[in-house]
CSV table of C-alpha atoms in Angstrom, one decimal:
chain,number,residue,atom,x,y,z
Z,627,UNK,CA,23.3,-18.3,-8.2
Z,628,UNK,CA,23.6,-18.3,-4.4
Z,629,UNK,CA,21.9,-14.9,-4.4
Z,630,UNK,CA,18.5,-16.4,-4.9
Z,631,UNK,CA,18.9,-18.3,-1.6
Z,632,UNK,CA,19.1,-15.1,0.3
Z,633,UNK,CA,16.4,-13.4,-1.8
Z,634,UNK,CA,13.9,-16.1,-1.1
Z,635,UNK,CA,14.8,-16.2,2.6
Z,636,UNK,CA,14.5,-12.4,2.9
Z,637,UNK,CA,11.1,-12.8,1.3
Z,638,UNK,CA,10.1,-15.5,3.8
Z,639,UNK,CA,11.3,-13.4,6.8
Z,640,UNK,CA,9.3,-10.4,5.6
Z,641,UNK,CA,6.1,-12.4,5.2
Z,642,UNK,CA,6.6,-13.9,8.6
Z,643,UNK,CA,6.8,-10.4,10.1
Z,644,UNK,CA,3.7,-9.5,8.1
Z,645,UNK,CA,1.8,-12.4,9.7
Z,646,UNK,CA,2.9,-11.2,13.1
Z,647,UNK,CA,1.4,-7.7,12.4
Z,648,UNK,CA,-1.8,-9.2,11.0
Z,649,UNK,CA,-2.3,-11.6,13.9
Z,650,UNK,CA,-1.9,-8.7,16.3
Z,651,UNK,CA,-4.7,-6.9,14.3
Z,652,UNK,CA,-6.9,-10.0,14.5
Z,653,UNK,CA,-6.5,-10.5,18.2
Z,654,UNK,CA,-7.5,-6.9,18.7
Z,655,UNK,CA,-10.7,-6.9,16.7
Z,656,UNK,CA,-12.7,-6.4,19.8
Z,657,UNK,CA,-10.5,-3.8,21.4
Z,658,UNK,CA,-12.4,-0.5,21.4
Z,659,UNK,CA,-10.5,2.2,19.5
Z,660,UNK,CA,-7.7,-0.1,18.3
Z,661,UNK,CA,-6.1,1.1,15.1
Z,662,UNK,CA,-5.2,-1.4,12.5
Z,663,UNK,CA,-1.5,-1.7,11.8
Z,664,UNK,CA,-0.2,-2.4,8.3
Z,665,UNK,CA,3.3,-3.7,7.3
Z,666,UNK,CA,4.7,-1.9,4.2
Z,667,UNK,CA,7.1,-3.8,2.1
Z,668,UNK,CA,10.1,-2.3,0.2
Z,669,UNK,CA,12.4,-3.9,-2.4
Z,670,UNK,CA,16.0,-4.4,-1.4
Z,671,UNK,CA,18.3,-3.2,-4.0
Z,672,UNK,CA,22.0,-3.5,-4.6
Z,673,UNK,CA,23.9,-0.9,-6.7
Z,674,UNK,CA,26.8,-1.3,-9.0
Z,675,UNK,CA,28.2,1.1,-11.5
Z,676,UNK,CA,28.1,-0.3,-15.0
Z,677,UNK,CA,30.8,0.2,-17.7
Z,678,UNK,CA,29.2,3.4,-19.1
Z,679,UNK,CA,28.8,4.8,-15.6
Z,680,UNK,CA,25.2,3.8,-15.5
Z,681,UNK,CA,23.6,2.4,-12.4
Z,682,UNK,CA,23.0,-1.3,-12.5
Z,683,UNK,CA,20.6,-2.4,-9.8
Z,684,UNK,CA,20.1,-5.9,-8.6
Z,685,UNK,CA,17.1,-6.7,-6.4
Z,686,UNK,CA,17.9,-9.1,-3.6
Z,687,UNK,CA,14.6,-9.5,-1.8
Z,688,UNK,CA,12.2,-7.5,0.2
Z,689,UNK,CA,12.0,-6.0,3.7
Z,690,UNK,CA,9.4,-4.4,5.9
Z,691,UNK,CA,10.1,-0.7,5.6
Z,692,UNK,CA,7.5,0.5,8.0
Z,693,UNK,CA,4.6,-0.6,10.2
Z,694,UNK,CA,2.0,2.0,9.8
Z,695,UNK,CA,-0.8,2.6,12.2
Z,696,UNK,CA,-3.9,3.4,10.1
Z,697,UNK,CA,-6.3,6.1,11.2
Z,698,UNK,CA,-9.9,5.5,11.9
Z,699,UNK,CA,-12.1,6.3,9.0
Z,700,UNK,CA,-13.7,9.8,9.0
Z,701,UNK,CA,-17.2,8.7,9.5
Z,702,UNK,CA,-16.5,7.5,13.0
Z,703,UNK,CA,-17.6,10.3,15.3
Z,704,UNK,CA,-16.2,10.0,18.8
Z,705,UNK,CA,-18.7,12.6,20.0
Z,706,UNK,CA,-21.6,10.5,18.8
Z,707,UNK,CA,-24.4,9.8,21.3
Z,708,UNK,CA,-27.5,7.8,21.2
Z,709,UNK,CA,-30.7,7.7,23.2
Z,710,UNK,CA,-31.4,4.6,25.2
Z,711,UNK,CA,-35.1,4.3,25.3
Z,712,UNK,CA,-37.6,6.7,23.7
Z,713,UNK,CA,-37.4,10.4,23.1
Z,714,UNK,CA,-35.7,13.2,21.3
Z,715,UNK,CA,-32.6,15.4,22.0
Z,716,UNK,CA,-33.6,19.1,22.4
Z,717,UNK,CA,-31.5,21.5,20.3
Z,718,UNK,CA,-31.8,25.2,19.6
Z,719,UNK,CA,-30.3,27.4,16.9
Z,720,UNK,CA,-28.4,30.7,17.5
Z,721,UNK,CA,-31.7,32.6,18.0
Z,722,UNK,CA,-33.1,30.1,20.5
Z,723,UNK,CA,-35.5,28.4,18.2
Z,724,UNK,CA,-36.0,25.0,19.6
Z,725,UNK,CA,-36.3,21.8,17.6
Z,726,UNK,CA,-36.0,18.1,18.4
Z,727,UNK,CA,-33.8,15.3,16.9
Z,728,UNK,CA,-32.9,11.7,17.3
Z,729,UNK,CA,-29.6,12.1,15.4
Z,730,UNK,CA,-26.9,12.0,18.0
Z,731,UNK,CA,-24.0,12.6,15.6
Z,732,UNK,CA,-22.7,15.6,17.5
Z,733,UNK,CA,-19.7,17.9,16.9
Z,734,UNK,CA,-17.8,20.5,18.8
Z,735,UNK,CA,-18.9,24.0,17.8
Z,736,UNK,CA,-16.7,27.0,18.4
Z,737,UNK,CA,-18.5,30.3,19.4
Z,738,UNK,CA,-16.5,33.3,20.8
Z,739,UNK,CA,-13.7,31.2,22.0
Z,740,UNK,CA,-15.9,28.7,23.8
Z,741,UNK,CA,-16.8,25.2,22.5
Z,742,UNK,CA,-20.3,23.8,22.6
Z,743,UNK,CA,-21.8,20.4,21.9
Z,744,UNK,CA,-23.8,20.9,18.7
Z,745,UNK,CA,-25.4,19.1,15.8
Z,746,UNK,CA,-23.8,19.1,12.4
Z,747,UNK,CA,-26.0,22.0,11.3
Z,748,UNK,CA,-24.7,24.1,14.2
Z,749,UNK,CA,-27.6,23.8,16.6
Z,750,UNK,CA,-26.8,23.7,20.2
Z,751,UNK,CA,-27.6,20.6,22.3
Z,752,UNK,CA,-29.5,21.4,25.5
Z,753,UNK,CA,-29.3,19.9,28.9
Z,754,UNK,CA,-32.3,19.3,31.3
Z,755,UNK,CA,-32.2,22.9,32.4
Z,756,UNK,CA,-32.3,24.1,28.8
Z,757,UNK,CA,-28.7,25.4,28.9
Z,758,UNK,CA,-26.2,25.0,26.1
Z,759,UNK,CA,-23.5,22.5,27.0
Z,760,UNK,CA,-20.0,23.8,27.0
Z,761,UNK,CA,-17.3,21.3,26.2
Z,762,UNK,CA,-13.6,21.4,26.8
Z,763,UNK,CA,-11.6,21.8,23.6
Z,764,UNK,CA,-9.3,19.0,24.6
Z,765,UNK,CA,-12.1,16.5,24.8
Z,766,UNK,CA,-11.9,14.2,21.8
Z,767,UNK,CA,-14.5,11.8,22.8
Z,768,UNK,CA,-17.9,11.9,24.6
Z,769,UNK,CA,-17.4,10.7,28.2
Z,770,UNK,CA,-20.7,9.3,29.3
Z,771,UNK,CA,-21.4,7.2,32.3
Z,772,UNK,CA,-24.7,6.3,33.9
Z,773,UNK,CA,-26.5,8.6,31.4
Z,774,UNK,CA,-24.4,11.6,32.5
Z,775,UNK,CA,-22.1,13.5,30.2
Z,776,UNK,CA,-18.8,14.8,31.5
Z,777,UNK,CA,-17.9,17.6,29.1
Z,778,UNK,CA,-14.7,18.6,31.0
Z,779,UNK,CA,-13.1,15.2,31.0
Z,780,UNK,CA,-14.6,13.9,34.3
Z,781,UNK,CA,-12.1,15.8,36.5
Z,782,UNK,CA,-14.5,16.0,39.4
Z,783,UNK,CA,-17.1,18.1,37.7
Z,784,UNK,CA,-20.7,17.3,37.9
Z,785,UNK,CA,-22.1,15.3,35.1
Z,786,UNK,CA,-24.7,16.9,32.8
Z,787,UNK,CA,-27.9,15.2,32.1
Z,788,UNK,CA,-29.0,15.8,28.5
Z,789,UNK,CA,-32.5,16.8,27.9
Z,790,UNK,CA,-34.6,14.0,26.3
Z,791,UNK,CA,-38.1,15.0,25.5
Z,792,UNK,CA,-41.1,12.8,24.8
Z,793,UNK,CA,-44.4,13.6,23.0
Z,794,UNK,CA,-47.7,12.1,23.4
Z,795,UNK,CA,-48.3,12.0,19.7
Z,796,UNK,CA,-45.2,12.1,17.7
Z,797,UNK,CA,-47.2,12.0,14.5
Z,798,UNK,CA,-48.1,15.6,15.1
Z,799,UNK,CA,-44.4,16.8,14.9
Z,800,UNK,CA,-43.6,19.0,11.9
Z,801,UNK,CA,-40.4,18.3,10.0
Z,802,UNK,CA,-37.9,21.2,10.1
Z,803,UNK,CA,-35.1,19.6,8.1
Z,804,UNK,CA,-34.0,16.1,7.3
Z,805,UNK,CA,-33.7,14.9,10.9
Z,806,UNK,CA,-35.0,17.7,13.1
Z,807,UNK,CA,-38.6,18.3,14.1
Z,808,UNK,CA,-40.6,21.1,15.8
Z,809,UNK,CA,-43.6,20.8,18.0
Z,810,UNK,CA,-47.0,21.8,16.6
Z,811,UNK,CA,-50.4,22.1,18.2
Z,812,UNK,CA,-51.1,18.5,17.3
Z,813,UNK,CA,-48.1,17.0,18.9
Z,814,UNK,CA,-48.9,17.9,22.5
Z,815,UNK,CA,-46.4,19.7,24.7
Z,816,UNK,CA,-43.0,18.0,25.1
Z,817,UNK,CA,-42.2,16.6,28.5
Z,818,UNK,CA,-38.9,15.4,29.9
Z,819,UNK,CA,-38.5,11.7,29.9
Z,820,UNK,CA,-37.6,10.1,33.2
Z,821,UNK,CA,-36.8,6.6,31.9
Z,822,UNK,CA,-34.7,7.4,28.8
Z,823,UNK,CA,-31.0,8.2,29.0
Z,824,UNK,CA,-28.0,8.7,26.7
Z,825,UNK,CA,-25.0,6.7,25.9
Z,826,UNK,CA,-21.9,7.2,23.8
Z,827,UNK,CA,-22.4,5.2,20.6
Z,828,UNK,CA,-18.7,5.5,19.7
Z,829,UNK,CA,-17.9,1.9,20.4
Z,830,UNK,CA,-21.1,0.7,18.7
Z,831,UNK,CA,-20.0,2.4,15.6
Z,832,UNK,CA,-16.6,0.6,15.9
Z,833,UNK,CA,-18.2,-2.8,16.0
Z,834,UNK,CA,-19.2,-3.1,12.3
Z,835,UNK,CA,-15.8,-1.5,11.4
Z,836,UNK,CA,-14.0,-4.3,13.4
Z,837,UNK,CA,-16.1,-6.8,11.5
Z,838,UNK,CA,-15.1,-5.4,8.2
Z,839,UNK,CA,-11.4,-5.4,9.3
Z,840,UNK,CA,-11.6,-9.0,10.3
Z,841,UNK,CA,-12.6,-9.9,6.8
Z,842,UNK,CA,-9.8,-7.9,5.2
Z,843,UNK,CA,-7.3,-9.2,7.7
Z,844,UNK,CA,-8.2,-12.8,6.8
Z,845,UNK,CA,-7.7,-11.9,3.2
Z,846,UNK,CA,-4.3,-10.7,4.0
Z,847,UNK,CA,-3.5,-13.8,5.9
Z,848,UNK,CA,-4.2,-15.8,2.8
Z,849,UNK,CA,-2.1,-13.5,0.7
Z,850,UNK,CA,0.8,-13.7,3.1
Z,851,UNK,CA,0.6,-17.4,3.3
Z,852,UNK,CA,0.6,-17.6,-0.5
Z,853,UNK,CA,3.7,-15.4,-0.8
Z,854,UNK,CA,5.4,-17.4,2.0
Z,855,UNK,CA,4.7,-20.6,0.2
Z,856,UNK,CA,6.0,-19.3,-3.1
Z,857,UNK,CA,9.2,-18.1,-1.5
Z,858,UNK,CA,9.8,-21.4,0.1
Z,859,UNK,CA,9.2,-23.0,-3.3
Z,860,UNK,CA,11.9,-20.8,-4.7
Z,861,UNK,CA,14.2,-21.8,-1.9
Z,862,UNK,CA,13.6,-25.4,-2.7
Z,863,UNK,CA,14.2,-25.0,-6.4
Z,864,UNK,CA,17.4,-23.1,-5.9
Z,865,UNK,CA,18.5,-25.8,-3.5
Z,866,UNK,CA,17.9,-28.5,-6.1
Z,867,UNK,CA,19.9,-26.4,-8.6
Z,868,UNK,CA,22.8,-26.1,-6.2
Z,869,UNK,CA,22.6,-29.9,-5.8
Z,870,UNK,CA,22.8,-30.3,-9.6
Z,871,UNK,CA,25.9,-28.1,-9.7
Z,872,UNK,CA,27.4,-30.2,-7.0
Z,873,UNK,CA,26.8,-33.4,-8.9
Z,874,UNK,CA,28.3,-32.2,-12.1
Z,875,UNK,CA,31.0,-34.8,-11.5
Z,876,UNK,CA,30.2,-37.9,-9.6
G,1412,UNK,CA,35.4,-30.3,-26.7
G,1413,UNK,CA,36.5,-28.1,-23.9
G,1414,UNK,CA,35.1,-25.2,-25.7
G,1415,UNK,CA,31.7,-26.7,-25.8
G,1416,UNK,CA,31.8,-27.4,-22.0
G,1417,UNK,CA,32.5,-23.8,-21.5
G,1418,UNK,CA,29.6,-22.7,-23.7
G,1419,UNK,CA,27.2,-24.9,-21.8
G,1420,UNK,CA,28.6,-23.6,-18.5
G,1421,UNK,CA,27.8,-20.1,-19.6
G,1422,UNK,CA,24.3,-21.2,-20.3
G,1423,UNK,CA,24.0,-22.6,-16.7
G,1424,UNK,CA,25.1,-19.2,-15.4
G,1425,UNK,CA,22.4,-17.5,-17.4
G,1426,UNK,CA,19.7,-19.8,-16.0
G,1427,UNK,CA,21.0,-19.1,-12.5
G,1428,UNK,CA,20.7,-15.4,-13.1
G,1429,UNK,CA,17.2,-15.9,-14.3
G,1430,UNK,CA,16.4,-17.6,-11.1
G,1431,UNK,CA,17.9,-14.7,-9.1
G,1432,UNK,CA,15.6,-12.2,-10.9
G,1433,UNK,CA,12.5,-14.5,-10.5
G,1434,UNK,CA,13.3,-15.0,-6.8
G,1435,UNK,CA,13.4,-11.2,-6.3
G,1436,UNK,CA,10.1,-10.8,-8.1
G,1437,UNK,CA,8.5,-13.4,-5.9
G,1438,UNK,CA,9.9,-11.9,-2.8
G,1439,UNK,CA,8.3,-8.6,-3.7
G,1440,UNK,CA,4.9,-10.0,-4.5
G,1441,UNK,CA,3.3,-8.1,-1.6
G,1442,UNK,CA,5.4,-4.9,-2.2
G,1443,UNK,CA,3.1,-2.0,-3.1
G,1444,UNK,CA,3.2,-1.1,-6.8
G,1445,UNK,CA,6.3,-3.2,-7.3
G,1446,UNK,CA,7.2,-3.6,-11.0
G,1447,UNK,CA,8.7,-6.9,-12.0
G,1448,UNK,CA,12.1,-7.3,-13.6
G,1449,UNK,CA,12.4,-9.3,-16.8
G,1450,UNK,CA,15.7,-10.6,-18.2
G,1451,UNK,CA,16.5,-10.7,-21.9
G,1452,UNK,CA,19.0,-13.4,-23.0
G,1453,UNK,CA,21.3,-13.0,-25.9
G,1454,UNK,CA,23.7,-15.3,-27.6
G,1455,UNK,CA,27.4,-14.4,-27.9
G,1456,UNK,CA,28.4,-12.9,-31.3
G,1457,UNK,CA,28.8,-15.5,-33.9
G,1458,UNK,CA,32.3,-16.2,-35.1
G,1459,UNK,CA,33.2,-17.6,-38.5
G,1460,UNK,CA,35.1,-20.9,-38.4
G,1461,UNK,CA,37.4,-21.5,-41.3
G,1462,UNK,CA,39.4,-24.5,-42.5
G,1463,UNK,CA,43.0,-23.6,-43.4
G,1464,UNK,CA,45.8,-25.6,-44.7
G,1465,UNK,CA,48.3,-25.9,-41.7
G,1466,UNK,CA,51.4,-25.9,-43.8
G,1467,UNK,CA,50.6,-23.0,-46.1
G,1468,UNK,CA,48.0,-21.1,-44.1
G,1469,UNK,CA,45.9,-21.1,-47.2
G,1470,UNK,CA,42.1,-21.0,-46.8
G,1471,UNK,CA,40.4,-24.2,-47.9
G,1472,UNK,CA,36.8,-23.3,-47.2
G,1473,UNK,CA,34.5,-21.5,-44.6
G,1474,UNK,CA,33.1,-24.1,-42.2
G,1475,UNK,CA,30.2,-21.9,-40.9
G,1476,UNK,CA,29.2,-19.8,-37.9
G,1477,UNK,CA,29.6,-21.0,-34.4
G,1478,UNK,CA,29.1,-19.3,-31.1
G,1479,UNK,CA,30.2,-20.0,-27.6
G,1480,UNK,CA,27.1,-19.7,-25.5
G,1481,UNK,CA,24.7,-17.0,-24.1
G,1482,UNK,CA,24.7,-14.3,-21.6
G,1483,UNK,CA,22.2,-11.9,-20.0
G,1484,UNK,CA,21.7,-9.0,-22.4
G,1485,UNK,CA,19.7,-6.7,-20.1
G,1486,UNK,CA,17.3,-6.6,-17.2
G,1487,UNK,CA,14.4,-4.3,-17.8
G,1488,UNK,CA,11.5,-3.3,-15.6
G,1489,UNK,CA,8.0,-4.2,-16.8
G,1490,UNK,CA,5.8,-1.2,-16.1
G,1491,UNK,CA,2.5,-3.0,-16.6
G,1492,UNK,CA,-0.3,-1.8,-14.4
G,1493,UNK,CA,-0.7,-3.8,-11.2
G,1494,UNK,CA,-4.2,-4.6,-10.0
G,1495,UNK,CA,-5.9,-2.1,-7.7
G,1496,UNK,CA,-7.2,-3.3,-4.3
G,1497,UNK,CA,-9.5,-1.4,-2.1
G,1498,UNK,CA,-8.2,-0.6,1.4
G,1499,UNK,CA,-10.7,1.8,2.8
G,1500,UNK,CA,-8.1,4.2,4.2
G,1501,UNK,CA,-8.3,7.7,2.7
G,1502,UNK,CA,-4.5,8.3,2.6
G,1503,UNK,CA,-4.2,5.4,0.2
G,1504,UNK,CA,-4.0,6.6,-3.4
G,1505,UNK,CA,-3.7,4.5,-6.6
G,1506,UNK,CA,-3.0,5.6,-10.2
G,1507,UNK,CA,-4.9,3.9,-13.0
G,1508,UNK,CA,-3.0,4.9,-16.1
G,1509,UNK,CA,0.6,5.7,-16.8
G,1510,UNK,CA,1.5,8.5,-14.5
G,1511,UNK,CA,3.7,8.7,-11.4
G,1512,UNK,CA,3.4,10.6,-8.1
G,1513,UNK,CA,6.2,13.2,-7.7
G,1514,UNK,CA,8.1,13.0,-4.5
G,1515,UNK,CA,10.5,15.5,-2.9
G,1516,UNK,CA,13.3,13.6,-1.1
G,1517,UNK,CA,16.5,14.8,0.5
G,1518,UNK,CA,18.2,13.4,-2.7
G,1519,UNK,CA,16.0,15.4,-5.1
G,1520,UNK,CA,12.9,14.7,-7.0
G,1521,UNK,CA,11.8,11.1,-7.3
G,1522,UNK,CA,8.8,9.3,-8.7
G,1523,UNK,CA,6.7,6.5,-7.4
G,1524,UNK,CA,3.5,4.7,-8.0
G,1525,UNK,CA,3.1,3.4,-4.4
G,1526,UNK,CA,0.4,5.6,-3.0
G,1527,UNK,CA,0.5,4.3,0.6
G,1528,UNK,CA,0.9,7.8,2.0
G,1529,UNK,CA,0.4,9.2,5.4
G,1530,UNK,CA,0.1,12.5,7.1
G,1531,UNK,CA,3.1,13.6,9.1
G,1532,UNK,CA,3.0,15.5,12.5
G,1533,UNK,CA,3.1,18.9,10.8
G,1534,UNK,CA,0.2,18.0,8.5
G,1535,UNK,CA,1.9,17.3,5.3
G,1536,UNK,CA,1.1,14.4,2.9
G,1537,UNK,CA,4.2,12.1,3.0
G,1538,UNK,CA,5.4,8.8,1.8
G,1539,UNK,CA,6.3,5.9,4.0
G,1540,UNK,CA,9.9,7.3,4.2
G,1541,UNK,CA,8.6,10.7,5.3
G,1542,UNK,CA,9.3,12.3,1.9
G,1543,UNK,CA,6.9,15.0,0.7
G,1544,UNK,CA,4.3,14.2,-1.9
G,1545,UNK,CA,4.2,17.2,-4.3
G,1546,UNK,CA,1.2,19.0,-5.7
G,1547,UNK,CA,1.5,21.6,-8.5
G,1548,UNK,CA,2.1,24.3,-5.9
G,1549,UNK,CA,4.6,22.2,-3.9
G,1550,UNK,CA,4.3,20.2,-0.7
G,1551,UNK,CA,0.7,19.4,0.2
G,1552,UNK,CA,-0.4,20.8,3.6
G,1553,UNK,CA,-3.6,19.4,5.0
G,1554,UNK,CA,-4.8,21.8,7.7
G,1555,UNK,CA,-7.4,19.5,9.2
G,1556,UNK,CA,-5.5,16.3,8.6
G,1557,UNK,CA,-8.4,15.1,6.4
G,1558,UNK,CA,-7.9,14.4,2.8
G,1559,UNK,CA,-10.3,14.0,-0.2
G,1560,UNK,CA,-8.9,13.3,-3.7
G,1561,UNK,CA,-11.0,13.1,-6.8
G,1562,UNK,CA,-10.3,11.2,-10.0
G,1563,UNK,CA,-8.5,14.2,-11.5
G,1564,UNK,CA,-6.1,14.4,-8.6
G,1565,UNK,CA,-7.5,17.5,-6.9
G,1566,UNK,CA,-6.7,17.3,-3.2
G,1567,UNK,CA,-9.0,19.0,-0.7
G,1568,UNK,CA,-9.6,18.9,3.0
G,1569,UNK,CA,-12.9,18.5,4.8
G,1570,UNK,CA,-13.1,21.2,7.5
G,1571,UNK,CA,-14.8,20.9,10.8
G,1572,UNK,CA,-17.9,22.6,9.6
G,1573,UNK,CA,-18.2,19.9,6.8
G,1574,UNK,CA,-17.1,22.3,4.1
G,1575,UNK,CA,-14.5,21.2,1.6
G,1576,UNK,CA,-11.5,23.3,1.0
G,1577,UNK,CA,-9.6,22.9,-2.3
G,1578,UNK,CA,-5.9,22.7,-1.7
G,1579,UNK,CA,-3.8,21.6,-4.7
G,1580,UNK,CA,-3.7,19.2,-7.6
G,1581,UNK,CA,-1.4,16.2,-7.3
G,1582,UNK,CA,1.6,16.5,-9.6
G,1583,UNK,CA,1.4,13.5,-11.8
G,1584,UNK,CA,4.5,12.9,-14.0
G,1585,UNK,CA,4.6,11.2,-17.4
G,1586,UNK,CA,7.6,10.0,-19.2
G,1587,UNK,CA,8.5,9.7,-22.9
G,1588,UNK,CA,10.6,6.6,-22.3
G,1589,UNK,CA,10.0,4.5,-19.2
G,1590,UNK,CA,13.2,2.5,-19.9
G,1591,UNK,CA,15.2,5.6,-18.9
G,1592,UNK,CA,13.8,5.4,-15.3
G,1593,UNK,CA,16.0,3.8,-12.7
G,1594,UNK,CA,15.0,2.3,-9.5
G,1595,UNK,CA,16.2,4.1,-6.3
G,1596,UNK,CA,17.0,2.6,-3.0
G,1597,UNK,CA,13.5,3.2,-1.5
G,1598,UNK,CA,11.5,1.7,-4.3
G,1599,UNK,CA,11.0,5.1,-6.0
G,1600,UNK,CA,12.2,5.9,-9.5
G,1601,UNK,CA,14.8,8.3,-10.7
G,1602,UNK,CA,14.7,10.2,-13.9
G,1603,UNK,CA,18.4,10.7,-14.7
G,1604,UNK,CA,17.7,12.0,-18.2
G,1605,UNK,CA,16.0,15.3,-17.1
G,1606,UNK,CA,14.4,15.9,-20.5
G,1607,UNK,CA,12.4,12.6,-20.3
G,1608,UNK,CA,9.3,14.3,-18.9
G,1609,UNK,CA,6.2,14.8,-21.1
G,1610,UNK,CA,2.7,16.0,-20.6
G,1611,UNK,CA,1.3,13.3,-22.8
G,1612,UNK,CA,-0.5,10.7,-20.7
G,1613,UNK,CA,-3.7,9.8,-18.9
G,1614,UNK,CA,-4.3,8.8,-15.4
G,1615,UNK,CA,-7.1,8.5,-12.9
G,1616,UNK,CA,-6.5,8.8,-9.2
G,1617,UNK,CA,-8.4,6.5,-7.0
G,1618,UNK,CA,-8.7,7.2,-3.3
G,1619,UNK,CA,-8.9,4.4,-0.7
G,1620,UNK,CA,-7.2,2.1,-3.3
G,1621,UNK,CA,-3.7,0.8,-3.6
G,1622,UNK,CA,-1.8,-0.6,-6.5
G,1623,UNK,CA,-0.4,-4.1,-5.9
G,1624,UNK,CA,2.7,-5.5,-7.5
G,1625,UNK,CA,2.4,-6.7,-11.1
G,1626,UNK,CA,4.1,-10.0,-10.3
G,1627,UNK,CA,2.1,-12.9,-11.8
G,1628,UNK,CA,2.5,-15.9,-9.5
G,1629,UNK,CA,1.8,-18.5,-12.2
G,1630,UNK,CA,4.2,-16.8,-14.7
G,1631,UNK,CA,7.0,-16.6,-12.1
G,1632,UNK,CA,6.6,-20.2,-11.0
G,1633,UNK,CA,6.6,-21.3,-14.6
G,1634,UNK,CA,9.7,-19.2,-15.3
G,1635,UNK,CA,11.4,-20.7,-12.3
G,1636,UNK,CA,10.7,-24.3,-13.3
G,1637,UNK,CA,11.7,-23.5,-16.8
G,1638,UNK,CA,15.0,-22.1,-15.7
G,1639,UNK,CA,15.5,-25.1,-13.4
G,1640,UNK,CA,14.9,-27.6,-16.2
G,1641,UNK,CA,17.2,-25.8,-18.6
G,1642,UNK,CA,19.8,-25.8,-15.9
G,1643,UNK,CA,19.3,-29.5,-15.5
G,1644,UNK,CA,19.7,-30.1,-19.2
G,1645,UNK,CA,22.9,-28.1,-19.3
G,1646,UNK,CA,24.2,-30.2,-16.4
G,1647,UNK,CA,23.4,-33.4,-18.3
G,1648,UNK,CA,25.2,-32.1,-21.4
G,1649,UNK,CA,28.3,-31.2,-19.4
G,1650,UNK,CA,28.3,-34.7,-17.8
G,1651,UNK,CA,27.9,-36.2,-21.3
G,1652,UNK,CA,30.7,-34.1,-22.7
G,1653,UNK,CA,32.8,-35.0,-19.7
G,1654,UNK,CA,32.2,-38.7,-20.4
G,1655,UNK,CA,33.1,-38.3,-24.0
G,1656,UNK,CA,36.4,-36.6,-23.1
G,1657,UNK,CA,37.0,-39.4,-20.6
G,1658,UNK,CA,36.6,-41.9,-23.3
G,1659,UNK,CA,38.9,-40.0,-25.7
G,1660,UNK,CA,41.6,-39.7,-23.1
G,1661,UNK,CA,41.4,-43.2,-21.5
G,1662,UNK,CA,39.9,-45.6,-23.9
G,1663,UNK,CA,41.5,-44.8,-27.3
G,1664,UNK,CA,44.3,-47.2,-27.9
G,1665,UNK,CA,43.0,-49.6,-25.2
G,1666,UNK,CA,43.3,-53.2,-26.3
């Protein structure tokens, strides 16, 4: 009888902790790179041995077993970059064939023990001097400031300016594959843009994600509130029952 | 008279036990893949009342069957499917169907339906307690810490060059008799009767989904109010019986 008091209060305490976790998530929606935390509940069980040596279990509430830090979804690319202004990134394949792209969804490509900034189909990204860009293997995220990329982690090295080319008539470009183009006789010669620069779009990609999380967090707030309410209702009913037992004889 | 008070008192105890179980179901409404407990109530065995002649001990006639109340017969776990909610995290797996994930714990093999897994620091797929999730070839090692699971339970990893590498198939366990399963401390299930496993069963694995508890809020509230009202009635009956006894002992023979 009295057990249900503690069961309900254990339930309320766990929901309270859950609300703490959720409110922390909500207050961090705009924190770049913040990872959502999630409380994991677990049933509390009591064990007794029954008369035939079987295990008799009694549940007496719930507890928060773990607070997990969720990983960022796979489609977030920390090495992603975007062009501010007009123009195309210059990339080249293994044989030096040049093409142009606007897709800044770059990866780290390993060649002979060195790592290069490359597109997803393994074309090297070029800087203004048409050199491939070597990147330190420990770099997890594109460090860009004032349009300069610091591929070694900004430890005093000089920033690299990525090549951004413009064409007088982009209609003349020929399509190489789904997001890469090559110059043709109709597109005019490419020339380096002086006004456009690059920026990391890592945080931009996080923005819609944070928005989506905000919605799911609010849903969880409602769920938690519901569960809390229900547990307190239990407590109230158990209290009334205890009152009845006390008033058996008046 | 005293016997009837005792019978009703038993009944009060039964209602209190019902509340205990309901309270636990409600407390676990947000526990992943929690399966609610249900109580079955039974009445005590009937006894035959007979009228006998006091002097001779001779049977006059059979009065009929009476019983002295009720008690909890058993608590069973209701394995009904909980609803599946989308989470968007790829280490979250849910089973639609009647299978269980197989888990390797320090205490041996256990089973669970809670698919809120994680990847440990060595790259293995683990539960919240750090126990290994088993595939058909054993522990599941994810070399790139990425995981892709299809409906059939095939686990693969996406490599850095965007290629998918097949690793293993999740070991999904099915049971002949779910009643034989016992709850373990950590919310997993034990299969103490080793022979209970079968390969009859159908499941689909859904990635980025989690199974919620199968506790029905309305049903539990109704159960709780029902138990409370029954409890109240029993209390009233005891009061009434008490009054009757009071009358018998104090007022008979009063002028």
